[in-house]
């Protein structure tokens, strides 16, 4: 490159930055973080983690709470966030607060295709993306999951992506 005149060298340099920027854009990937990942901070003593293995959960397990004080915080660096969860045949849901934005978003996690099971029990629909937010500025973001007081009986964390 030293044999090229300076303007050409600058052009090549500029183009190489351009190519790197394009490569950076095309290397965006989805990373799934299971509910047991230490990157997730749970409010103490609110969450039940002793539930049985269920193949409908991402990774086989989820966190569950019926406590109004329950919350979980997932801080991440990225450009999008998705909330994954199974569905249950009774009132399960979550309030989601992204980067402190009020009002929170309510995500209904009830399987309305089934009759309501008043005794509770296992999920009836496999874990999938139930909510997402895209086109975030590349940087640090925070998603808080809260018990949906007055809207559901239980709050669940299964996975983030
Ligand atoms: C990540 O997953 C979401 C939701 O399933 C999908 O819409 C998106 O295209 C995926 N992004 C990449 C880079 O694979
Ligand atoms: C936690 O899960 C176990 C096992 O399913 C169950 O016996 C128990 O009642 C649950 N506790 C709460 C508070 O939901
Ligand atoms: C997550 O990010 C928020 C907002 O930046 C911050 O207030 C909080 O301390 C962070 N929590 C953890 C567990 O890192
Ligand atoms: C309700 O859930 C309980 C506990 O999982 C289960 O034994 C029962 O079969 C369910 N009832 C219906 C109508 O699906
Ligand atoms: C994110 O940006 C892409 C490209 O600009 C656009 O196609 C897409 O609709 C946007 N998604 C959302 C949820 O705004
Ligand atoms: C984002 O978070 C990481 C890890 O917590 C930290 O090292 C970094 O400085 C933060 N970046 C910005 C732009 O705040």
Tab-separated table of C-alpha atoms and ligand atoms in Angstrom:
chain	number	residue	atom	x	y	z
A	1	UNK	CA	0.000	0.000	0.000
A	2	UNK	CA	3.013	2.326	0.590
A	3	UNK	CA	3.564	2.551	-3.198
A	4	UNK	CA	0.113	4.214	-3.651
A	5	UNK	CA	-0.242	8.007	-3.519
A	6	UNK	CA	-1.674	9.411	-0.282
A	7	UNK	CA	-5.246	10.168	-1.561
A	8	UNK	CA	-5.554	6.593	-2.793
A	9	UNK	CA	-4.254	5.241	0.509
A	10	UNK	CA	-6.875	7.315	2.364
A	11	UNK	CA	-9.554	6.017	0.009
A	12	UNK	CA	-8.486	2.405	0.662
A	13	UNK	CA	-8.482	3.105	4.405
A	14	UNK	CA	-11.973	4.634	4.226
A	15	UNK	CA	-13.251	1.657	2.210
A	16	UNK	CA	-11.794	-0.812	4.702
A	17	UNK	CA	-13.675	0.972	7.516
A	18	UNK	CA	-16.815	0.844	5.370
A	19	UNK	CA	-16.382	-2.918	4.873
A	20	UNK	CA	-15.784	-3.427	8.595
A	21	UNK	CA	-18.978	-1.470	9.380
A	22	UNK	CA	-20.969	-3.649	6.942
A	23	UNK	CA	-19.458	-6.806	8.472
A	24	UNK	CA	-20.349	-5.564	11.969
A	25	UNK	CA	-23.982	-5.121	10.894
A	26	UNK	CA	-24.176	-8.591	9.343
A	27	UNK	CA	-22.740	-10.294	12.456
A	28	UNK	CA	-25.778	-9.484	14.626
A	29	UNK	CA	-26.874	-12.742	16.250
A	30	UNK	CA	-29.567	-13.773	18.706
A	31	UNK	CA	-28.252	-15.036	22.034
A	32	UNK	CA	-30.741	-16.790	24.309
A	33	UNK	CA	-30.293	-16.402	28.069
A	34	UNK	CA	-32.069	-19.042	30.152
A	35	UNK	CA	-33.876	-18.172	33.396
A	36	UNK	CA	-31.119	-19.738	35.518
A	37	UNK	CA	-28.409	-17.514	34.028
A	38	UNK	CA	-26.514	-15.493	36.673
A	39	UNK	CA	-26.877	-12.412	34.408
A	40	UNK	CA	-30.489	-12.201	35.657
A	41	UNK	CA	-31.003	-10.563	39.041
A	42	UNK	CA	-34.080	-11.860	40.922
A	43	UNK	CA	-35.748	-10.172	43.876
A	44	UNK	CA	-34.832	-12.324	46.901
A	45	UNK	CA	-37.236	-14.934	48.348
A	46	UNK	CA	-40.011	-14.257	45.813
A	47	UNK	CA	-39.311	-16.910	43.193
A	48	UNK	CA	-40.045	-20.620	43.016
A	49	UNK	CA	-37.302	-22.531	41.211
A	50	UNK	CA	-38.204	-26.020	42.446
A	51	UNK	CA	-40.747	-26.856	39.768
A	52	UNK	CA	-40.408	-30.077	37.825
A	53	UNK	CA	-38.652	-30.357	34.466
A	54	UNK	CA	-40.949	-29.576	31.537
A	55	UNK	CA	-39.866	-29.841	27.909
A	56	UNK	CA	-42.209	-26.927	27.036
A	57	UNK	CA	-39.862	-24.590	28.996
A	58	UNK	CA	-36.778	-23.166	27.290
A	59	UNK	CA	-33.987	-25.211	28.907
A	60	UNK	CA	-36.567	-27.310	30.776
A	61	UNK	CA	-37.284	-24.939	33.671
A	62	UNK	CA	-38.696	-21.498	34.485
A	63	UNK	CA	-38.841	-19.115	37.455
A	64	UNK	CA	-42.343	-18.637	38.905
A	65	UNK	CA	-43.776	-16.264	41.474
A	66	UNK	CA	-47.159	-15.429	42.931
A	67	UNK	CA	-45.696	-12.614	45.070
A	68	UNK	CA	-46.641	-9.009	44.264
A	69	UNK	CA	-43.115	-7.906	45.242
A	70	UNK	CA	-41.466	-10.183	42.663
A	71	UNK	CA	-39.215	-8.674	40.019
A	72	UNK	CA	-36.279	-9.720	37.842
A	73	UNK	CA	-33.755	-7.473	36.102
A	74	UNK	CA	-31.872	-8.409	32.951
A	75	UNK	CA	-29.202	-5.920	31.876
A	76	UNK	CA	-27.779	-6.507	28.435
A	77	UNK	CA	-25.780	-4.931	25.625
A	78	UNK	CA	-27.423	-5.179	22.223
A	79	UNK	CA	-29.869	-3.789	19.664
A	80	UNK	CA	-32.974	-5.892	20.414
A	81	UNK	CA	-34.601	-7.812	23.242
A	82	UNK	CA	-37.153	-10.629	23.159
A	83	UNK	CA	-39.070	-12.266	26.009
A	84	UNK	CA	-39.672	-16.005	25.617
A	85	UNK	CA	-42.302	-17.910	27.542
A	86	UNK	CA	-44.683	-20.870	27.458
A	87	UNK	CA	-48.432	-20.276	28.027
A	88	UNK	CA	-50.615	-21.623	30.853
A	89	UNK	CA	-54.359	-22.377	31.027
A	90	UNK	CA	-54.898	-19.756	33.788
A	91	UNK	CA	-53.886	-16.185	34.638
A	92	UNK	CA	-50.122	-15.950	34.117
A	93	UNK	CA	-48.565	-12.728	32.871
A	94	UNK	CA	-45.712	-10.284	33.229
A	95	UNK	CA	-45.202	-6.555	33.332
A	96	UNK	CA	-42.145	-5.496	31.349
A	97	UNK	CA	-40.280	-2.219	31.824
A	98	UNK	CA	-37.605	-1.513	29.210
A	99	UNK	CA	-35.027	1.139	30.155
A	100	UNK	CA	-37.386	2.519	32.798
A	101	UNK	CA	-40.094	3.361	30.253
A	102	UNK	CA	-43.494	3.973	31.855
A	103	UNK	CA	-46.151	2.637	31.513
A	104	UNK	CA	-44.982	-0.993	31.615
A	105	UNK	CA	-46.088	-3.393	28.886
A	106	UNK	CA	-48.378	-6.205	30.039
A	107	UNK	CA	-47.661	-9.548	28.396
A	108	UNK	CA	-50.486	-12.067	28.722
A	109	UNK	CA	-49.114	-15.604	29.174
A	110	UNK	CA	-52.470	-17.352	29.380
A	111	UNK	CA	-53.378	-20.051	26.839
A	112	UNK	CA	-56.867	-18.837	25.942
A	113	UNK	CA	-57.444	-21.823	23.640
A	114	UNK	CA	-57.838	-24.040	26.748
A	115	UNK	CA	-60.557	-24.063	29.421
A	116	UNK	CA	-59.301	-22.350	32.592
A	117	UNK	CA	-57.677	-24.839	34.960
A	118	UNK	CA	-58.485	-23.572	38.441
A	119	UNK	CA	-56.052	-26.027	40.060
A	120	UNK	CA	-53.077	-24.549	38.239
A	121	UNK	CA	-50.635	-27.035	36.835
A	122	UNK	CA	-48.274	-27.199	33.924
A	123	UNK	CA	-48.053	-25.063	30.797
A	124	UNK	CA	-49.911	-26.110	27.643
A	125	UNK	CA	-47.989	-24.161	24.945
A	126	UNK	CA	-44.253	-24.427	24.271
A	127	UNK	CA	-41.913	-21.534	24.992
A	128	UNK	CA	-41.661	-18.979	22.177
A	129	UNK	CA	-41.073	-15.263	21.641
A	130	UNK	CA	-44.135	-13.534	23.155
A	131	UNK	CA	-42.801	-9.955	23.168
A	132	UNK	CA	-39.909	-8.106	21.610
A	133	UNK	CA	-38.408	-4.687	21.065
A	134	UNK	CA	-36.100	-4.048	18.131
A	135	UNK	CA	-33.933	-1.217	16.780
A	136	UNK	CA	-32.526	-0.197	20.153
A	137	UNK	CA	-29.395	1.942	20.032
A	138	UNK	CA	-26.344	-0.321	20.371
A	139	UNK	CA	-25.436	-0.082	24.039
A	140	UNK	CA	-26.473	-1.091	27.531
A	141	UNK	CA	-30.141	-1.652	28.220
A	142	UNK	CA	-32.218	-2.904	31.126
A	143	UNK	CA	-35.365	-5.030	31.072
A	144	UNK	CA	-37.310	-5.390	34.322
A	145	UNK	CA	-39.959	-8.116	34.697
A	146	UNK	CA	-42.570	-7.496	37.389
A	147	UNK	CA	-45.577	-9.226	38.928
A	148	UNK	CA	-48.689	-7.862	37.162
A	149	UNK	CA	-50.796	-6.832	40.161
A	150	UNK	CA	-54.510	-7.097	39.337
A	151	UNK	CA	-53.834	-8.665	35.924
A	152	UNK	CA	-52.447	-12.107	36.671
A	153	UNK	CA	-51.964	-14.652	39.414
A	154	UNK	CA	-48.386	-15.583	38.581
A	155	UNK	CA	-45.359	-14.023	36.903
A	156	UNK	CA	-42.847	-16.155	35.031
A	157	UNK	CA	-39.320	-15.808	33.637
A	158	UNK	CA	-38.355	-18.510	31.129
A	159	UNK	CA	-35.752	-16.891	28.832
A	160	UNK	CA	-34.556	-13.659	27.235
A	161	UNK	CA	-33.040	-13.306	23.780
B	1	LIG	C1	-33.792	-12.940	16.303
B	1	LIG	O1	-35.027	-13.496	16.704
B	1	LIG	C2	-36.139	-12.700	16.323
B	1	LIG	C3	-37.379	-13.285	16.953
B	1	LIG	O2	-37.524	-14.642	16.659
B	1	LIG	C4	-36.215	-12.638	14.808
B	1	LIG	O3	-37.314	-11.859	14.409
B	1	LIG	C5	-34.922	-12.029	14.294
B	1	LIG	O4	-34.923	-12.029	12.896
B	1	LIG	C6	-33.724	-12.785	14.804
B	1	LIG	N1	-32.516	-12.044	14.443
B	1	LIG	C7	-31.432	-12.642	13.953
B	1	LIG	C8	-30.259	-11.747	13.680
B	1	LIG	O5	-31.380	-13.829	13.731
B	2	LIG	C1	-43.100	-24.284	44.037
B	2	LIG	O1	-43.041	-25.457	43.236
B	2	LIG	C2	-43.298	-26.654	43.932
B	2	LIG	C3	-43.120	-27.812	42.984
B	2	LIG	O2	-43.981	-27.695	41.886
B	2	LIG	C4	-44.694	-26.620	44.515
B	2	LIG	O3	-44.902	-27.772	45.283
B	2	LIG	C5	-44.869	-25.382	45.377
B	2	LIG	O4	-46.206	-25.280	45.790
B	2	LIG	C6	-44.488	-24.129	44.621
B	2	LIG	N1	-44.529	-22.971	45.495
B	2	LIG	C7	-45.132	-21.827	45.145
B	2	LIG	C8	-45.017	-20.711	46.116
B	2	LIG	O5	-45.732	-21.680	44.085
B	3	LIG	C1	-29.097	-2.585	35.517
B	3	LIG	O1	-29.131	-1.351	34.857
B	3	LIG	C2	-29.822	-0.359	35.578
B	3	LIG	C3	-29.982	0.843	34.684
B	3	LIG	O2	-28.745	1.198	34.113
B	3	LIG	C4	-29.067	-0.078	36.862
B	3	LIG	O3	-29.736	0.907	37.615
B	3	LIG	C5	-28.971	-1.359	37.678
B	3	LIG	O4	-28.152	-1.155	38.816
B	3	LIG	C6	-28.392	-2.496	36.878
B	3	LIG	N1	-28.586	-3.717	37.610
B	3	LIG	C7	-27.709	-4.698	37.640
B	3	LIG	C8	-28.073	-5.907	38.429
B	3	LIG	O5	-26.648	-4.650	37.041
B	4	LIG	C1	-55.498	-29.095	35.652
B	4	LIG	O1	-54.166	-29.213	36.143
B	4	LIG	C2	-53.980	-30.325	36.977
B	4	LIG	C3	-52.584	-30.235	37.585
B	4	LIG	O2	-51.616	-30.155	36.567
B	4	LIG	C4	-54.185	-31.587	36.142
B	4	LIG	O3	-53.997	-32.731	36.955
B	4	LIG	C5	-55.589	-31.583	35.561
B	4	LIG	O4	-55.732	-32.668	34.676
B	4	LIG	C6	-55.856	-30.287	34.795
B	4	LIG	N1	-57.256	-30.217	34.405
B	4	LIG	C7	-57.644	-30.055	33.153
B	4	LIG	C8	-59.101	-29.898	32.930
B	4	LIG	O5	-56.840	-30.007	32.207
B	5	LIG	C1	-36.158	-1.892	12.534
B	5	LIG	O1	-35.432	-1.303	11.448
B	5	LIG	C2	-35.559	-2.041	10.251
B	5	LIG	C3	-34.595	-1.426	9.240
B	5	LIG	O2	-34.591	-0.050	9.329
B	5	LIG	C4	-37.009	-1.999	9.785
B	5	LIG	O3	-37.151	-2.736	8.599
B	5	LIG	C5	-37.878	-2.609	10.866
B	5	LIG	O4	-39.241	-2.505	10.518
B	5	LIG	C6	-37.653	-1.940	12.207
B	5	LIG	N1	-38.361	-2.701	13.229
B	5	LIG	C7	-39.118	-2.118	14.158
B	5	LIG	C8	-39.773	-3.037	15.118
B	5	LIG	O5	-39.287	-0.903	14.225
B	6	LIG	C1	-21.991	-1.273	29.440
B	6	LIG	O1	-21.882	-2.241	30.477
B	6	LIG	C2	-20.609	-2.835	30.562
B	6	LIG	C3	-20.676	-3.972	31.558
B	6	LIG	O2	-21.480	-3.648	32.655
B	6	LIG	C4	-19.599	-1.752	30.954
B	6	LIG	O3	-18.319	-2.307	31.037
B	6	LIG	C5	-19.619	-0.647	29.886
B	6	LIG	O4	-18.788	0.411	30.276
B	6	LIG	C6	-21.017	-0.124	29.658
B	6	LIG	N1	-21.028	0.744	28.489
B	6	LIG	C7	-21.631	1.913	28.483
B	6	LIG	C8	-21.567	2.677	27.185
B	6	LIG	O5	-22.224	2.369	29.454
